[in-house]
PDB file of C-alpha atoms in Angstrom:
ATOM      1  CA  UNK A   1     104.073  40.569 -32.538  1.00 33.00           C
ATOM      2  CA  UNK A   2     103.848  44.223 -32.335  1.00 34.00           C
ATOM      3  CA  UNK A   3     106.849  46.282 -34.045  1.00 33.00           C
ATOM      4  CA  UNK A   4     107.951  42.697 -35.619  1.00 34.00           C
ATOM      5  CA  UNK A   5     111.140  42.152 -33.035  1.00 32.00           C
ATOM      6  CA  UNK A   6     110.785  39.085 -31.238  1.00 32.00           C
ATOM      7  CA  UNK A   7     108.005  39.961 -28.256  1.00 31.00           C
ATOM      8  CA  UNK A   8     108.928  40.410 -24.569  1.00 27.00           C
ATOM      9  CA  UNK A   9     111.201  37.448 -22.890  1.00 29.00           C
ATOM     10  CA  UNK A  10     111.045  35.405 -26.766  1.00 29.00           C
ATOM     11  CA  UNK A  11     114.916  35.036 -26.387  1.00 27.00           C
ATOM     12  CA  UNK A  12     115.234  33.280 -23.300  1.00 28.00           C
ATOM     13  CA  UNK A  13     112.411  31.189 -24.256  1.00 32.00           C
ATOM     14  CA  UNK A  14     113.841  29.962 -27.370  1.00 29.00           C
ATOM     15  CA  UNK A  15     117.295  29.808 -26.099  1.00 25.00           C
ATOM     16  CA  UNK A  16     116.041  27.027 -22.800  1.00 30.00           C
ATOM     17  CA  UNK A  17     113.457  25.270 -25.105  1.00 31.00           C
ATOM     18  CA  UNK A  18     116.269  24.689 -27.734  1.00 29.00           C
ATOM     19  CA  UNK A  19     118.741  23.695 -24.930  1.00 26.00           C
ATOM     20  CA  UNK A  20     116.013  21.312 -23.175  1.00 27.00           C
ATOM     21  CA  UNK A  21     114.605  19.690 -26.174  1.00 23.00           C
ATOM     22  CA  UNK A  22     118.122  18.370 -27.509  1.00 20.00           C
ATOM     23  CA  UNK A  23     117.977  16.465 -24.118  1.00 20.00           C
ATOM     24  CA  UNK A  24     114.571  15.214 -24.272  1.00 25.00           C
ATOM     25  CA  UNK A  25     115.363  13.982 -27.971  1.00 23.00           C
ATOM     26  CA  UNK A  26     117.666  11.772 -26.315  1.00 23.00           C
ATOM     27  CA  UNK A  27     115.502   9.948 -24.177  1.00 23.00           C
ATOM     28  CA  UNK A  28     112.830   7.577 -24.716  1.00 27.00           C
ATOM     29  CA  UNK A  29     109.609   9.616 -25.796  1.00 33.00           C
ATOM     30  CA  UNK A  30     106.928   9.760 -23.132  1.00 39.00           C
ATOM     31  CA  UNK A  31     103.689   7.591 -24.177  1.00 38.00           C
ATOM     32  CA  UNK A  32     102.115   7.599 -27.038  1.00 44.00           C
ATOM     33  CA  UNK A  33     105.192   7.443 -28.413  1.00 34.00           C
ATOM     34  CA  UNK A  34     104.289   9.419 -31.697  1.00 46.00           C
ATOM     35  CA  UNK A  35     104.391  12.957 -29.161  1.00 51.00           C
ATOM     36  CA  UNK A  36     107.342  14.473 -27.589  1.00 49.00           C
ATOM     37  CA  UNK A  37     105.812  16.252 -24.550  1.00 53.00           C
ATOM     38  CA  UNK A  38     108.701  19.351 -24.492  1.00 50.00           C
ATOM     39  CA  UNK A  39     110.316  21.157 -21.137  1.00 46.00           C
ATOM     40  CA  UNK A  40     108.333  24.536 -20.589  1.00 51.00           C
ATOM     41  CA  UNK A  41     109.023  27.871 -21.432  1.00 49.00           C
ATOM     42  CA  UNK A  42     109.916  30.076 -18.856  1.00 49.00           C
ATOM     43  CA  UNK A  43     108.797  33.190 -17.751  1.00 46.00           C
ATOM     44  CA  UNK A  44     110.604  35.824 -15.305  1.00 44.00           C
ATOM     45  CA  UNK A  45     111.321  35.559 -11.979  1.00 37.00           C
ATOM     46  CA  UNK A  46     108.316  34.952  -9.726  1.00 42.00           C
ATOM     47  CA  UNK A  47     105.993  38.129  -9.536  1.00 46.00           C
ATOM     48  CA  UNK A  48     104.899  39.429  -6.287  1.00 42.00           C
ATOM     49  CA  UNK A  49     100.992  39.826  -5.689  1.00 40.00           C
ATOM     50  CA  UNK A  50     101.365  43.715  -4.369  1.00 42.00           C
ATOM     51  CA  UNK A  51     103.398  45.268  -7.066  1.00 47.00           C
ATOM     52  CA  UNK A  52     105.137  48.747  -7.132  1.00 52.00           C
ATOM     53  CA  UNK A  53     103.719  50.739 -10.281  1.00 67.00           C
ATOM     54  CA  UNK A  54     104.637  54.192 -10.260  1.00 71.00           C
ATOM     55  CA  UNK A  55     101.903  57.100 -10.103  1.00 70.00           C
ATOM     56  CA  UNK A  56     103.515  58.439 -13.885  1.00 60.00           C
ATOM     57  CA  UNK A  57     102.587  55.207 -15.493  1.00 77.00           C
ATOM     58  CA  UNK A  58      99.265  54.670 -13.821  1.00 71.00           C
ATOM     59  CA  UNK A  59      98.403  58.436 -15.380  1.00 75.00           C
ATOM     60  CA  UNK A  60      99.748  58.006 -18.983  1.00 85.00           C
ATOM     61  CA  UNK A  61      97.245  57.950 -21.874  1.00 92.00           C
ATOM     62  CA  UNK A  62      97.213  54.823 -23.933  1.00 95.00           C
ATOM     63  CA  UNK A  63      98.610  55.003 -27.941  1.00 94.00           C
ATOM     64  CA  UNK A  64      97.540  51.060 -28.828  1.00 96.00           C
ATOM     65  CA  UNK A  65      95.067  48.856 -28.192  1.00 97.00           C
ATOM     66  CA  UNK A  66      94.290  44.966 -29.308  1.00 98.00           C
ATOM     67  CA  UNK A  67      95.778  41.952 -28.662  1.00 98.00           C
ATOM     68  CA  UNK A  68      98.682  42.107 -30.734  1.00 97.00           C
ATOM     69  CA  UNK A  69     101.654  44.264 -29.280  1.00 97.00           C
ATOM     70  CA  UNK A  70     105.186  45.006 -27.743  1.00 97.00           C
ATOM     71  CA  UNK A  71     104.963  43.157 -24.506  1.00 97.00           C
ATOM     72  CA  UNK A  72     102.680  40.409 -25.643  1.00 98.00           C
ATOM     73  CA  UNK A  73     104.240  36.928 -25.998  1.00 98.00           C
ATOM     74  CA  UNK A  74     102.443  35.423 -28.568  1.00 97.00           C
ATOM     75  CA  UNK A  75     104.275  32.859 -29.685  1.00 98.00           C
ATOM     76  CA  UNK A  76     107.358  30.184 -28.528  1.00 98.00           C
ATOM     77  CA  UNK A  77     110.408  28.938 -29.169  1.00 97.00           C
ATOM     78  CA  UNK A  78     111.021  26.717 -32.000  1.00 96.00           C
ATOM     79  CA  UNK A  79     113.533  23.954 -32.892  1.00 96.00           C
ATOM     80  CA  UNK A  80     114.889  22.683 -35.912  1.00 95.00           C
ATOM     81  CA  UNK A  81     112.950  19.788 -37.681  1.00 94.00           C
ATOM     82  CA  UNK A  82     109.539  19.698 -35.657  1.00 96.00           C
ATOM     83  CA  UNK A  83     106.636  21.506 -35.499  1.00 98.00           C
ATOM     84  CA  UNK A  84     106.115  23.342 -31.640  1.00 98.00           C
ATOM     85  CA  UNK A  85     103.115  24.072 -30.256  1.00 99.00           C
ATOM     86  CA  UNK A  86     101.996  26.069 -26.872  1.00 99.00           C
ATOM     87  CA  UNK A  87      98.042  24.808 -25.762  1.00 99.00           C
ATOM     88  CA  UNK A  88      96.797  27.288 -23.456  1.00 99.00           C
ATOM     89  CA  UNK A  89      93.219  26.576 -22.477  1.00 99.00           C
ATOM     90  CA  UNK A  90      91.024  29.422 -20.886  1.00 99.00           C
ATOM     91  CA  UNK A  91      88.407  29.136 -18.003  1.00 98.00           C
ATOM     92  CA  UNK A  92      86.571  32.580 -17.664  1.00 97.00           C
ATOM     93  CA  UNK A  93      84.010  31.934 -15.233  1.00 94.00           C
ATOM     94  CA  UNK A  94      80.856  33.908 -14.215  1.00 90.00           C
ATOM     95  CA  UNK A  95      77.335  33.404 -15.650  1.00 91.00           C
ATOM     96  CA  UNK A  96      77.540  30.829 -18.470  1.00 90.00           C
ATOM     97  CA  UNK A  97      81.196  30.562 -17.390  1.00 94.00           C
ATOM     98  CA  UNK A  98      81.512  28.163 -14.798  1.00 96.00           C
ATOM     99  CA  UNK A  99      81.682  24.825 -16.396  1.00 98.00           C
ATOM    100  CA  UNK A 100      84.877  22.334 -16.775  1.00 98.00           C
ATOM    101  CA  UNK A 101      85.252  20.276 -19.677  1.00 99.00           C
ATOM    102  CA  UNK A 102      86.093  16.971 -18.004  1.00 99.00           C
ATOM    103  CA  UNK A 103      86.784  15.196 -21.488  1.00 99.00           C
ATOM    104  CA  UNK A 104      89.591  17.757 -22.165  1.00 99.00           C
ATOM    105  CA  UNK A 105      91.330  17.579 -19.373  1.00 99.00           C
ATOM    106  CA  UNK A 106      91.537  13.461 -19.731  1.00 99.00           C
ATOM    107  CA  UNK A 107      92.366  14.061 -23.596  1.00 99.00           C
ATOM    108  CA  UNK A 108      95.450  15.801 -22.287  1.00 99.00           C
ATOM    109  CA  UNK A 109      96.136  13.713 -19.657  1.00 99.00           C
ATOM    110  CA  UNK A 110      95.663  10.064 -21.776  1.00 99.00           C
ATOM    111  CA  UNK A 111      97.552  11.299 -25.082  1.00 98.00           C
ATOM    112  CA  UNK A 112     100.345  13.300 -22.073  1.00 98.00           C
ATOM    113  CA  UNK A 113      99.885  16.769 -23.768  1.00 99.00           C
ATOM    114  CA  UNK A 114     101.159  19.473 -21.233  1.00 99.00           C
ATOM    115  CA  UNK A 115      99.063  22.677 -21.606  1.00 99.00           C
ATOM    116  CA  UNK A 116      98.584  26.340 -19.968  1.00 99.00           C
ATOM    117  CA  UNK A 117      95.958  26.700 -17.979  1.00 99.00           C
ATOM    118  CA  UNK A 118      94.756  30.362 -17.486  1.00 99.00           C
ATOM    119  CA  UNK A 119      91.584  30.400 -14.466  1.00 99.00           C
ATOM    120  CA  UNK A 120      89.587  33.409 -13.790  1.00 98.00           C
ATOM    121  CA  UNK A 121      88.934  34.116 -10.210  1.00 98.00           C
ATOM    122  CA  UNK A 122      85.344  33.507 -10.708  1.00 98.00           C
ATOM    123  CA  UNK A 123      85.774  30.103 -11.808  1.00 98.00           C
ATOM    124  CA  UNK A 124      88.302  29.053  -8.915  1.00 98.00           C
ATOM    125  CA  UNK A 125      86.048  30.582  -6.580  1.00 98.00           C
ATOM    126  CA  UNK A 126      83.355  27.884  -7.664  1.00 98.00           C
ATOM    127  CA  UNK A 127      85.997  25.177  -8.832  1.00 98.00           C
ATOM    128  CA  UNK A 128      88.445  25.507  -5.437  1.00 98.00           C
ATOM    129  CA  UNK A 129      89.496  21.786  -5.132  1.00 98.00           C
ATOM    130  CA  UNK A 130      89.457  21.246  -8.993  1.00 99.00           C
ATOM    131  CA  UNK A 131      92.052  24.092  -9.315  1.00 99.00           C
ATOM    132  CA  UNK A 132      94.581  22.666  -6.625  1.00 99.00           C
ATOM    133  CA  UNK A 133      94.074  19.154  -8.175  1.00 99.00           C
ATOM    134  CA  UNK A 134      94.950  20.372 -11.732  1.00 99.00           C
ATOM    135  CA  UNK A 135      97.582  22.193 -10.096  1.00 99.00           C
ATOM    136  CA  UNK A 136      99.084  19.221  -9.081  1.00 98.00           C
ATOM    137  CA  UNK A 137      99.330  18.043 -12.383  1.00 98.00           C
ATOM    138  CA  UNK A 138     102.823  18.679 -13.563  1.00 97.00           C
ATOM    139  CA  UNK A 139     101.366  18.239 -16.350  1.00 98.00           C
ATOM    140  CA  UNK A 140      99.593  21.525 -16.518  1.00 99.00           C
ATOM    141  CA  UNK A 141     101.085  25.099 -15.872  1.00 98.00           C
ATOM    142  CA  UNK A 142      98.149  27.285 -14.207  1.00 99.00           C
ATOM    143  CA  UNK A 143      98.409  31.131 -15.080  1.00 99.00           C
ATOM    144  CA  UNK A 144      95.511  33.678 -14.416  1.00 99.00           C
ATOM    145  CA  UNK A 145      92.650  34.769 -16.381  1.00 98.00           C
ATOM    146  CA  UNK A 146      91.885  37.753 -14.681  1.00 98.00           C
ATOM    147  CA  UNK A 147      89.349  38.430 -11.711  1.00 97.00           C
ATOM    148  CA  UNK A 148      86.094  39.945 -13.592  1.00 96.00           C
ATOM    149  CA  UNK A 149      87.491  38.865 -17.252  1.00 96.00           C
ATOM    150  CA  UNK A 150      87.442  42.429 -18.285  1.00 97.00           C
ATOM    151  CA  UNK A 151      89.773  43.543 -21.091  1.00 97.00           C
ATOM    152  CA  UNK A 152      92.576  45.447 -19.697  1.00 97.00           C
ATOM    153  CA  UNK A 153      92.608  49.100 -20.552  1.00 96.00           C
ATOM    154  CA  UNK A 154      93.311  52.397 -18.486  1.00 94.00           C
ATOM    155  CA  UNK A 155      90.466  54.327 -19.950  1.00 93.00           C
ATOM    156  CA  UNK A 156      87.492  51.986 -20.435  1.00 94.00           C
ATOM    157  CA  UNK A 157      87.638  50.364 -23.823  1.00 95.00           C
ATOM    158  CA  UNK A 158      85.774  47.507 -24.491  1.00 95.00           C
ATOM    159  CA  UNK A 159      85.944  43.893 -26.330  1.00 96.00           C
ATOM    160  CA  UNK A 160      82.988  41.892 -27.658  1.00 94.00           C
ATOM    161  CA  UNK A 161      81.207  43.925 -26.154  1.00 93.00           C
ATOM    162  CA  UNK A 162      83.020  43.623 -22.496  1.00 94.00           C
ATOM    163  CA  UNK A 163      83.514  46.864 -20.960  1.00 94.00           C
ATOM    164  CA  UNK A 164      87.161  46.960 -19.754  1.00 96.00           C
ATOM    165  CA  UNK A 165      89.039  48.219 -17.074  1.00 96.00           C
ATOM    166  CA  UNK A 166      88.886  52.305 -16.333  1.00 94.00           C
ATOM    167  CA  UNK A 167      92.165  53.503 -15.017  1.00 92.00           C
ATOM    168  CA  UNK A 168      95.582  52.027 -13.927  1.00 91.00           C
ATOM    169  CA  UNK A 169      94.026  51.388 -10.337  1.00 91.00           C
ATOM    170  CA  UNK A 170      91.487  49.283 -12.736  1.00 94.00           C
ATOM    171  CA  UNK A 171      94.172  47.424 -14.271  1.00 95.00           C
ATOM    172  CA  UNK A 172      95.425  46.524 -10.745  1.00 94.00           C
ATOM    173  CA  UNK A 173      92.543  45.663  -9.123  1.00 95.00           C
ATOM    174  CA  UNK A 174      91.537  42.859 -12.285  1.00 97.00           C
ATOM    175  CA  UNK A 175      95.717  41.412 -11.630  1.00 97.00           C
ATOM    176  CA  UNK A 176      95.851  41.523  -7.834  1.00 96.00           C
ATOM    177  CA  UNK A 177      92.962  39.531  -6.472  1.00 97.00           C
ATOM    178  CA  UNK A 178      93.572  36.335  -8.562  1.00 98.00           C
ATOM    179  CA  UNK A 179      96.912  36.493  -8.386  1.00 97.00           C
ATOM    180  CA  UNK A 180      96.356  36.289  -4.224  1.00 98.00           C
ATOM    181  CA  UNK A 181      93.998  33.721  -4.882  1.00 98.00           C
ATOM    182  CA  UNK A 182      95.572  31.327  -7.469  1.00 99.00           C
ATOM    183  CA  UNK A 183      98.884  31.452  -4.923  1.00 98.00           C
ATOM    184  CA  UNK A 184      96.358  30.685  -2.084  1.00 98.00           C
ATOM    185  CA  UNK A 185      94.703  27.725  -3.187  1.00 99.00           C
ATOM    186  CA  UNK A 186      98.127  26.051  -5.896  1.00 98.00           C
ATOM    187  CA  UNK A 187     101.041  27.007  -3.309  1.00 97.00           C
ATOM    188  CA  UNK A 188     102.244  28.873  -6.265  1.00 96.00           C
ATOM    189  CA  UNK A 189     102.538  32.151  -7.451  1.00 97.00           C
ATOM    190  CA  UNK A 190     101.483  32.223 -11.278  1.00 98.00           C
ATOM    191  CA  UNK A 191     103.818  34.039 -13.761  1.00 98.00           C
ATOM    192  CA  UNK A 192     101.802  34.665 -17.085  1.00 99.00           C
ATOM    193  CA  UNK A 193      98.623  37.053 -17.281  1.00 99.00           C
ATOM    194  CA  UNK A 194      95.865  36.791 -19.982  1.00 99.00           C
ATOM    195  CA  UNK A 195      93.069  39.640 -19.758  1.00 98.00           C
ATOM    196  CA  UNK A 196      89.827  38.874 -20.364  1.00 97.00           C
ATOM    197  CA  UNK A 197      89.074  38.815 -24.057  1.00 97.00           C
ATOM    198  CA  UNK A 198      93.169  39.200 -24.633  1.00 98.00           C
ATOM    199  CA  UNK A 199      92.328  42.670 -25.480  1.00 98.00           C
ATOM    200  CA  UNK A 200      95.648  45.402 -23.693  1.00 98.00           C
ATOM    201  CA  UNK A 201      96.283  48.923 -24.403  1.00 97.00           C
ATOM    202  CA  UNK A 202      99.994  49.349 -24.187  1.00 96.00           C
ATOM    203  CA  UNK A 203      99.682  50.981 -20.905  1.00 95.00           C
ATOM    204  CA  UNK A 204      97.887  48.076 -19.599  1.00 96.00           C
ATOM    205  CA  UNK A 205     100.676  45.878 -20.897  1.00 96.00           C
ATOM    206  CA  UNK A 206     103.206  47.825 -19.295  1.00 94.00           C
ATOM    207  CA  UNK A 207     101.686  47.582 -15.748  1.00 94.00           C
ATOM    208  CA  UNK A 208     100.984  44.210 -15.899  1.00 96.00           C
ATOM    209  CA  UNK A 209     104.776  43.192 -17.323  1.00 94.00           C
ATOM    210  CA  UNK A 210     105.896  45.643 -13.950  1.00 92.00           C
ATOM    211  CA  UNK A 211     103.945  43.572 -11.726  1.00 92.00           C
ATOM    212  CA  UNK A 212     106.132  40.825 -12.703  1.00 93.00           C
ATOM    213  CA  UNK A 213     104.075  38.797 -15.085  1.00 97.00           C
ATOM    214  CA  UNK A 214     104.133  38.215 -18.359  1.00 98.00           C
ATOM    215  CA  UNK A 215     101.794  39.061 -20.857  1.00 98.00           C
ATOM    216  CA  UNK A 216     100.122  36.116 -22.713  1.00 98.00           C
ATOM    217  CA  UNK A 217      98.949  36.607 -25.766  1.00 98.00           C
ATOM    218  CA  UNK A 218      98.071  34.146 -28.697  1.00 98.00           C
ATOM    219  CA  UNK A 219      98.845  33.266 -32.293  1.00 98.00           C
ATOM    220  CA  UNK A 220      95.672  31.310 -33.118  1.00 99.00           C
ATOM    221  CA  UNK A 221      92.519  31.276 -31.463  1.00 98.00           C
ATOM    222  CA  UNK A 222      91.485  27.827 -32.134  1.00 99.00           C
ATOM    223  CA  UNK A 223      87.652  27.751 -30.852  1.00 98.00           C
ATOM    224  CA  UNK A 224      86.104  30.630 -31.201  1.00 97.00           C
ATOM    225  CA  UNK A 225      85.244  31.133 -27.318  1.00 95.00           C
ATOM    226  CA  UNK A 226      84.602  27.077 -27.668  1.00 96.00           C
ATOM    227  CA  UNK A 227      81.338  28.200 -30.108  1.00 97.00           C
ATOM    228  CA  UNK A 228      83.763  27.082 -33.347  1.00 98.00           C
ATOM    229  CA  UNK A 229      82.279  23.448 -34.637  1.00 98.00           C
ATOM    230  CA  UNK A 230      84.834  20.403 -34.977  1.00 98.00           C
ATOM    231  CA  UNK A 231      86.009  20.488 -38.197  1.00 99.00           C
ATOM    232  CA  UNK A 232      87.558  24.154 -37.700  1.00 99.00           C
ATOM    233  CA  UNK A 233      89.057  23.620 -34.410  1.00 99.00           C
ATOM    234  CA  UNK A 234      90.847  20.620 -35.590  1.00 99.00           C
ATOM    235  CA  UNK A 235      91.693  22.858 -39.466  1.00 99.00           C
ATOM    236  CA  UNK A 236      93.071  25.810 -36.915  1.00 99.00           C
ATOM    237  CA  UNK A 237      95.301  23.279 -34.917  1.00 99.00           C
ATOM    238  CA  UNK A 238      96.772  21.390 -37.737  1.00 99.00           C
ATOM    239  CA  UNK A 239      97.353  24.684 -39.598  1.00 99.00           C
ATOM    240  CA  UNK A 240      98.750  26.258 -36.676  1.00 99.00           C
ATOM    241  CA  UNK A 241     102.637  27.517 -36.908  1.00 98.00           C
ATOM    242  CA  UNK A 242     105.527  26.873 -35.955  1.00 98.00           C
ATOM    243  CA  UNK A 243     106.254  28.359 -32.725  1.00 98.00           C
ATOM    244  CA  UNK A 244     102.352  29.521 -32.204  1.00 99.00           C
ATOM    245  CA  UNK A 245     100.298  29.891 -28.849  1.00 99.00           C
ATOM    246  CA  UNK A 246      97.105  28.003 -29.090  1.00 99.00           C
ATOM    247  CA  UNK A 247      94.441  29.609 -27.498  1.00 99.00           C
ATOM    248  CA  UNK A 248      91.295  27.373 -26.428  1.00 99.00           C
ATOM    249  CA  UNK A 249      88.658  26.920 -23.742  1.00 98.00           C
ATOM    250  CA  UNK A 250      88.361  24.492 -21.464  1.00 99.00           C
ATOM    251  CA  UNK A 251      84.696  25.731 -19.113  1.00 98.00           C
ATOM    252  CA  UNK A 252      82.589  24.911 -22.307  1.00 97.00           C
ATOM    253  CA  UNK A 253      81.766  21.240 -21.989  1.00 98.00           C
ATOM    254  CA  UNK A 254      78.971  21.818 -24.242  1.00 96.00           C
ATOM    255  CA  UNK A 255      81.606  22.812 -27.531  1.00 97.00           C
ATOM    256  CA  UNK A 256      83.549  21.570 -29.827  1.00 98.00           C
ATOM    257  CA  UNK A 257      86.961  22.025 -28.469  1.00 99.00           C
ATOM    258  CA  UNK A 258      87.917  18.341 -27.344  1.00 99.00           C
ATOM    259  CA  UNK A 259      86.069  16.898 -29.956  1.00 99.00           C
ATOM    260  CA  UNK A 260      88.367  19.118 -32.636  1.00 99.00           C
ATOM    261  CA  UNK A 261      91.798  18.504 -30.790  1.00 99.00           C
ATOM    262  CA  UNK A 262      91.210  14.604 -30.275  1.00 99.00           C
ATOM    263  CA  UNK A 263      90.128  15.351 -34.259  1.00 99.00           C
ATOM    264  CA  UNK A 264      93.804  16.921 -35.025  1.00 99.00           C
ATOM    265  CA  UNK A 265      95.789  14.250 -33.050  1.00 98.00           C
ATOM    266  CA  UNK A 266      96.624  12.235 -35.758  1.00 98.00           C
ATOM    267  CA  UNK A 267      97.917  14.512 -38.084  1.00 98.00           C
ATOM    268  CA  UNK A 268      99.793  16.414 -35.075  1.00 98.00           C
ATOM    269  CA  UNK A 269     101.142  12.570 -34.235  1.00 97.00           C
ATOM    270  CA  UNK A 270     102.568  12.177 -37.874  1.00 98.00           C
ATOM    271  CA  UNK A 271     104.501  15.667 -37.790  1.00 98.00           C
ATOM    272  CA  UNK A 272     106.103  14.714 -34.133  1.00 98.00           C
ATOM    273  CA  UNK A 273     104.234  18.196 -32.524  1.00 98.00           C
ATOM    274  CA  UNK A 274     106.421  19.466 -29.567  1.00 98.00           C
ATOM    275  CA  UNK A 275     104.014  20.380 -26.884  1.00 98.00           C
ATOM    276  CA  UNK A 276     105.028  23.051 -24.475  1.00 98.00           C
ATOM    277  CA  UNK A 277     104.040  24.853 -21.540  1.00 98.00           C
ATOM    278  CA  UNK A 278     104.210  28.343 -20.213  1.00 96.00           C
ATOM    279  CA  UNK A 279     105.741  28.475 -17.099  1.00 79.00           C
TER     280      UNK A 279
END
């Protein structure tokens, strides 16, 4: 959360989920009926895919780098007396990448859980048809991941061992392509950006919030790159706070991730957890 103050676009988010969610409590819940399955949060107004970024900021030398910051949204909106919760669910593509975890997807869909969905280029590039089918989901908001998942920096730093992006032009060239893409195949232009690894330096952050996206960050990472085992996926959900981004995977068919949320239902039922989505 950076300097403490509430991060980039926080207000508004708080100020329509509050407004939206007194309506939904009016109506009947959506099935199962333990869930309330909240409006979204919005983001700004849609983002063009060739943005304007002036030559000054493309030159500046970065002062911060991580993947907590000024700029970052990294948590939601929150309403009195229940627990909120943002599931974003990553799909990073490339070699060891590519998969789809099936069972997730029908976890969300059966128990009516809306979720984030942030695809790397490589993976819509292999999953084309899957992507505008989950995009037709209203279920699911669909945000990018990047094109080569590299961290987003302006002079090379790296993540987990990932090298990141070089220079400004770098950052550009890891929004732009996707974010052609992803409009290309969903008929919509997506509005939140997470960089591979969620690692930003502030000047990163800056280009990609003047591109007209938002900058997604997290408050719990909830899988470990899906190589967490059960037990702690379903401890990091149920001990998430109030207000917190979830971050998760959803190309690891082979982990733990479905098998630890399915394991956290129950006690997320009992405490009538507001799902949202970024949008």
């Amino acid at each position: 959360m950076g300097d403490g103050g509430a991060p980039v676009g926080v207000a508004e988010a708080e100020t329509t989920a509050s407004t939206r969610t007194t309506v939904a409590a009016s109506s009947a819940p959506s099935t199962p009926a333990s869930f309330t399955s909240a409006p979204s949060i919005s983001g700004p107004a849609a983002p063009g895919t060739s943005p304007v970024v002036d030559r000054v900021l493309l030159d500046r030398r970065p002062t911060r780098w991580g993947t907590h910051m000024p700029g970052i949204v990294d948590r939601v909106g929150t309403v009195r007396g229940r627990p909120t919760l943002a599931l974003t669910f990553d799909a990073c593509g490339g070699p060891g990448g590519r998969g789809y975890d099936a069972d997730l997807i029908a976890l969300l869909r059966a128990e009516r859980i809306p979720a984030t969905l942030f695809l790397n280029e490589r993976w819509v590039r292999v999953h084309r048809g899957l992507t505008a089918e989950l995009a037709r989901d209203r279920l699911f908001a669909i945000a990018s991941h990047g094109s080569r998942h590299s961290p987003l920096s302006v002079d090379g730093r790296s993540a987990y061992g990932i090298a990141g992006t070089r220079s400004g032009r770098g950052v550009l060239a890891e929004i732009e392509p996707n974010q052609r893409l992803l409009t290309e195949v969903t008929g919509t232009v997506p509005r939140w950006f997470r960089a591979g690894t969620a690692h930003y330096d502030d000047v990163a952050v800056e280009i990609v919030r003047r591109s007209g996206l938002r900058v997604a960050g997290f408050t719990v990472n909830a899988d470990d790159g899906a190589t967490a085992r059960p037990d702690s996926v379903r401890q990091r959900l149920v001990n998430a706070p109030d207000g917190a981004i979830v971050l998760a995977h959803m190309n690891q068919p082979r982990g733990a991730t479905c098998d630890g949320l399915r394991a956290a239902l129950p006690a997320l039922k009992a405490a009538r957890t507001r799902f949202v989505r970024l949008t």
